[in-house]
Tab-separated table of C-alpha atoms in Angstrom:
chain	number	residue	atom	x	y	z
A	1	UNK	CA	15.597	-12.427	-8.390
A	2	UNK	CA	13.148	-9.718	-8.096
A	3	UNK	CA	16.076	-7.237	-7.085
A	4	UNK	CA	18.384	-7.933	-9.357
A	5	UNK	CA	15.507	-7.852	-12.367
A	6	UNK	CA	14.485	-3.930	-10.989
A	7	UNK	CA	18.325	-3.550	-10.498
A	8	UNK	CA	18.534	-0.370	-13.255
A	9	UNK	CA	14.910	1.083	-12.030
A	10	UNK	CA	16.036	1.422	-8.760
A	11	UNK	CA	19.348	2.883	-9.424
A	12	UNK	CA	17.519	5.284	-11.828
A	13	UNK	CA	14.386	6.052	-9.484
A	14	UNK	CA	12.423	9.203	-10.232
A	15	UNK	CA	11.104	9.135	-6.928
A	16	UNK	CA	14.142	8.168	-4.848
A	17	UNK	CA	17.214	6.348	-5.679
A	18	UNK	CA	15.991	2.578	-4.674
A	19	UNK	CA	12.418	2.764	-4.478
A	20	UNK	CA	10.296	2.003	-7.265
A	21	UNK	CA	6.941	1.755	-7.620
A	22	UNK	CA	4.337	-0.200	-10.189
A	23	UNK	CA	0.435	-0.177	-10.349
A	24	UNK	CA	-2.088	-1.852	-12.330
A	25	UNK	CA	-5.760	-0.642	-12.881
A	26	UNK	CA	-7.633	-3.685	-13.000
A	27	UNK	CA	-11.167	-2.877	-13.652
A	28	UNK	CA	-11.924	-5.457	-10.447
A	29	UNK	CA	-8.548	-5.534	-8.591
A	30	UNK	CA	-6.499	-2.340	-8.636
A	31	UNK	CA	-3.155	-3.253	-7.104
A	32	UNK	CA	0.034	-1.350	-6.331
A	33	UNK	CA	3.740	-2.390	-5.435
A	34	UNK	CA	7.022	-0.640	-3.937
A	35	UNK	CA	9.981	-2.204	-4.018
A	36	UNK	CA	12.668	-0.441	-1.765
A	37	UNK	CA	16.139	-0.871	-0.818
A	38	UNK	CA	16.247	-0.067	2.877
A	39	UNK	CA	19.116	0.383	4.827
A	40	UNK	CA	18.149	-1.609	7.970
A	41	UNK	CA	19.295	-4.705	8.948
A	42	UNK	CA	16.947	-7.761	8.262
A	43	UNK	CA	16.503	-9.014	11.552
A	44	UNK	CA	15.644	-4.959	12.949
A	45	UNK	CA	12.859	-4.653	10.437
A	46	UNK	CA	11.570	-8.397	10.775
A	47	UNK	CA	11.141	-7.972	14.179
A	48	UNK	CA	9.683	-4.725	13.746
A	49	UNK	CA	6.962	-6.329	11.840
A	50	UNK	CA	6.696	-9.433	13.679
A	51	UNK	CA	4.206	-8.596	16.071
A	52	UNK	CA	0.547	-6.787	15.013
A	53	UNK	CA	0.620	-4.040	17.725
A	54	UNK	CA	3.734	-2.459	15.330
A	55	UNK	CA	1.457	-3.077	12.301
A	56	UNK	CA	-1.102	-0.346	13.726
A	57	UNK	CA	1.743	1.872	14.836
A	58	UNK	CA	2.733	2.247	11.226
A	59	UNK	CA	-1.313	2.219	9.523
A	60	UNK	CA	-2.072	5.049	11.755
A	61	UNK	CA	0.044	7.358	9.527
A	62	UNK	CA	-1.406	6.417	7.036
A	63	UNK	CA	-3.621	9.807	6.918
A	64	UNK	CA	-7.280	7.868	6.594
A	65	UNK	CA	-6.524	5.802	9.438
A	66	UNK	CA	-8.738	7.025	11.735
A	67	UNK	CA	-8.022	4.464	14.590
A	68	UNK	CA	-5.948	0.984	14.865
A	69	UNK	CA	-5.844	-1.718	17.551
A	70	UNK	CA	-4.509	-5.027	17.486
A	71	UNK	CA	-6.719	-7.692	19.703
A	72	UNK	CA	-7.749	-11.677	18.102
A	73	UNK	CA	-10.860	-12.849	16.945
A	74	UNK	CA	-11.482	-16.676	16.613
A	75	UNK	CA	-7.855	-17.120	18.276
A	76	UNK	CA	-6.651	-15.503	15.378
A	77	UNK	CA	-4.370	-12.407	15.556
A	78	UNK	CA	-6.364	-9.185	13.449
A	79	UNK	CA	-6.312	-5.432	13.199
A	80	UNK	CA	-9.473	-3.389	13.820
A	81	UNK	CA	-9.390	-0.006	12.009
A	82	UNK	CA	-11.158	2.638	11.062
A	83	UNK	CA	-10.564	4.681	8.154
A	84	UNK	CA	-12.179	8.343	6.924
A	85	UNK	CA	-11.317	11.469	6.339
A	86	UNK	CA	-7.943	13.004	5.977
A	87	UNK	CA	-8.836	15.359	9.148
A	88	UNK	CA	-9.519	14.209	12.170
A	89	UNK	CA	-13.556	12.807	12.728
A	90	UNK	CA	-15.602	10.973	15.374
A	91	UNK	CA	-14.825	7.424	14.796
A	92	UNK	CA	-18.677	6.909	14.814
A	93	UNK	CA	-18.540	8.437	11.537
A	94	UNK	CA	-15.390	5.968	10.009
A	95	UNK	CA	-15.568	2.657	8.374
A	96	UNK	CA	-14.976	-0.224	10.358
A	97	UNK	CA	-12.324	-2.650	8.850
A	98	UNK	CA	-11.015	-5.721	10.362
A	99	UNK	CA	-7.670	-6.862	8.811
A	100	UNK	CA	-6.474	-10.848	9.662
A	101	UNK	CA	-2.924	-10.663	10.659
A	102	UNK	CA	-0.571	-13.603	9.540
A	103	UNK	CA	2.684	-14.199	9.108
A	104	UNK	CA	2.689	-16.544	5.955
A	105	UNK	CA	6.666	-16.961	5.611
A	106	UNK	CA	9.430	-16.858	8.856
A	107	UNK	CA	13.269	-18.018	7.980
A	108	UNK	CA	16.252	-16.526	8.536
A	109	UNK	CA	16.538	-14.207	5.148
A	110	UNK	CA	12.937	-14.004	4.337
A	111	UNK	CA	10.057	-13.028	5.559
A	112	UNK	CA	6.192	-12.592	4.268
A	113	UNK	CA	3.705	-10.893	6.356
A	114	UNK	CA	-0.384	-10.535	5.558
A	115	UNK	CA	-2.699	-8.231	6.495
A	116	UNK	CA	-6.250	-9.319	4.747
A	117	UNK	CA	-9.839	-8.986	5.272
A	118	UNK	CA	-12.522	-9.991	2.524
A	119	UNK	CA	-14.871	-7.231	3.148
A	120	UNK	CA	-14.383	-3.252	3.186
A	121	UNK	CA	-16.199	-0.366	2.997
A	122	UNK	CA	-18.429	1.183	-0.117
A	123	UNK	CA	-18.529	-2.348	-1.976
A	124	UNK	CA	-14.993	-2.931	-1.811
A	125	UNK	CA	-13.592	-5.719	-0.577
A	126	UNK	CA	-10.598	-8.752	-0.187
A	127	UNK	CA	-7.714	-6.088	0.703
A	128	UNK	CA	-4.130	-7.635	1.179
A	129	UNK	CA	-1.315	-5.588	2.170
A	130	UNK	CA	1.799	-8.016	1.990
A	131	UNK	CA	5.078	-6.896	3.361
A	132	UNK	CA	8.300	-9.445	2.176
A	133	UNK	CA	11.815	-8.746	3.080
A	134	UNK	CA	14.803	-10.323	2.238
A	135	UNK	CA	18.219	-9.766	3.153
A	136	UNK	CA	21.046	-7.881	0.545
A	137	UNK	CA	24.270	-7.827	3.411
A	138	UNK	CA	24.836	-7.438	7.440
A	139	UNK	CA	23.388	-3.363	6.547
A	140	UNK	CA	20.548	-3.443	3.881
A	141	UNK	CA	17.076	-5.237	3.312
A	142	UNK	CA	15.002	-5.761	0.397
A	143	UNK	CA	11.609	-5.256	0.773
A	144	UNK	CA	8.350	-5.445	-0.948
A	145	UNK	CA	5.164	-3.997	-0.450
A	146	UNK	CA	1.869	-5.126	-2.297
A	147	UNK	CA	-1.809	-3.081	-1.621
A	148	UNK	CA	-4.595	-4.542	-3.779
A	149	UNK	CA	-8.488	-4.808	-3.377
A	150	UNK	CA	-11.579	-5.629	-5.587
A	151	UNK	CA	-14.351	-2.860	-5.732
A	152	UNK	CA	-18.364	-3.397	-7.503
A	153	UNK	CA	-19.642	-2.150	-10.212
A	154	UNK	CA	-21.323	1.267	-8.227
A	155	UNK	CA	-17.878	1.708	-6.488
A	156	UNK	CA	-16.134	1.951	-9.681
A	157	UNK	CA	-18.551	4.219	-11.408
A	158	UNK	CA	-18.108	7.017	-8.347
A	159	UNK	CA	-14.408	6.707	-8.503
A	160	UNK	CA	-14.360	7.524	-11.877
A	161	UNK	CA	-16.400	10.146	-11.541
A	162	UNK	CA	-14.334	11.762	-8.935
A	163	UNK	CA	-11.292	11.745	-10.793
A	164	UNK	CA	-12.933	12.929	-13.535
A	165	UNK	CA	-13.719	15.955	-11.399
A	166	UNK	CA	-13.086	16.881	-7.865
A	167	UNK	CA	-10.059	14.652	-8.258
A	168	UNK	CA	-8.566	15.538	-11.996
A	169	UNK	CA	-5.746	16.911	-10.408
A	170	UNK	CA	-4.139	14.620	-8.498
A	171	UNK	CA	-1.540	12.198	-9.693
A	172	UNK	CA	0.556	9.462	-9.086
A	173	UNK	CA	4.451	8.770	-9.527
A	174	UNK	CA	4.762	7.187	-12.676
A	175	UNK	CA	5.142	8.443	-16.055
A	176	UNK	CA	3.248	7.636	-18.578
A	177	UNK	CA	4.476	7.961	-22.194
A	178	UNK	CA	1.120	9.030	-24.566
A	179	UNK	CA	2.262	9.167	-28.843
A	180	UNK	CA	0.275	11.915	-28.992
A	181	UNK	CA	1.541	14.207	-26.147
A	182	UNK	CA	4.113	14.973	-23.667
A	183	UNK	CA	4.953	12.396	-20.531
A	184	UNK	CA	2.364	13.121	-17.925
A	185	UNK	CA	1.974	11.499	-14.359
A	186	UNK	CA	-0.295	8.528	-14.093
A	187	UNK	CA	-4.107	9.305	-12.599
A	188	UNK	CA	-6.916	8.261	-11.878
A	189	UNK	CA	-7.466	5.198	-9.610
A	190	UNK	CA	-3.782	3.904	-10.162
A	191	UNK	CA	-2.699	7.498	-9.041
A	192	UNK	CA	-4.820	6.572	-5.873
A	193	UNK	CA	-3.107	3.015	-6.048
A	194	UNK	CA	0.500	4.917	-5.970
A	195	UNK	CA	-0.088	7.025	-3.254
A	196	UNK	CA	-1.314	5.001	-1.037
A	197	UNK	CA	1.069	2.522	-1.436
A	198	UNK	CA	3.406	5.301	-1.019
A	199	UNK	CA	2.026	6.466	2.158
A	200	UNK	CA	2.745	3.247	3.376
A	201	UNK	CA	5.728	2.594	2.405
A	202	UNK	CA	6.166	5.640	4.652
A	203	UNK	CA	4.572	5.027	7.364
A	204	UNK	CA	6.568	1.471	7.661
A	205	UNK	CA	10.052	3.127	6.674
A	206	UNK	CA	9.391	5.426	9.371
């Protein structure tokens, strides 16, 4: 329903013809979604993503992913990361994260897999990446990707202030249509949203 309802946004992509991407600023819960048409079959890319250890080889391009291994804690599968700096950095001097692994959904068209974890670094906290598929023919997959996390009070205050200076310039892939002036790419913290969720995207399509 989902693909058929973004059926003309996809066709007509900006970015590239089939992916689209939507984000929401939420002044607790920023979120961002791609949805992509991917030309893999569904049972390739649900295995692919079936197990964590191929989880980690797709967050470590991801270019703050400092470090990724899957292991279990409680008997549970999980993630343990690390994420900094875009350059390479002692991991002594990353953030810790620890991401629960779960696949929430298994059939034979569709799939939903979680990665979650309720606290993060600098006051932010219950991150969910999601990854659904669904299968269009023998050739194609749909899939969906959701990033989202809450942040406090402090750690919305600095991000602000960084895009309202060091990070002004940097945007995000949607336009946005003011009355009083000429389209302009989103920014701010939903142009943060956008390309990360991009970067994803990537890293799994890759």
């Amino acid at each position: 329903a989902r693909y058929a309802a973004l059926g003309e946004k996809l066709e007509n992509s900006a970015i590239q013809r089939g992916l689209y991407l939507e984000s929401t600023d939420n002044a607790r819960a920023p979120r961002g979604d791609a949805y992509a048409v991917i030309h893999y079959p569904f049972a390739t890319v649900a295995a692919a993503f079936a197990t964590p250890a191929n989880w980690c080889e797709s967050l470590i391009l991801h270019l703050n992913v400092q470090y990724c291994r899957a292991g279990t804690r409680d008997g549970s599968p999980q993630l343990s990361a690390a994420l900094g700096k875009k350059t390479n950095q002692p991991l002594d001097d990353t953030h810790r994260i620890d991401l629960v692994y779960k696949v929430a959904v298994s059939s034979g068209d569709y799939t939903r897999t979680e990665l979650s974890s309720l606290e993060g670094p600098f006051d932010t906290g219950n991150y969910l990446i999601v990854l659904e598929l669904t299968a269009l023919d023998e050739q194609r997959s749909f899939m969906h990707l959701q990033y989202s996390y809450t942040q406090g009070w402090l750690t919305r205050w600095a991000s602000s202030v960084y895009f309202s200076t060091r990070g002004r310039d940097k945007v995000g892939f949607t336009w946005v249509h003011d009355e009083d002036g000429p389209p302009r790419l989103v920014k701010g913290i939903r142009g943060a949203l956008e390309r990360n969720t991009m970067r994803y995207y990537l890293a799994i399509d890759a």
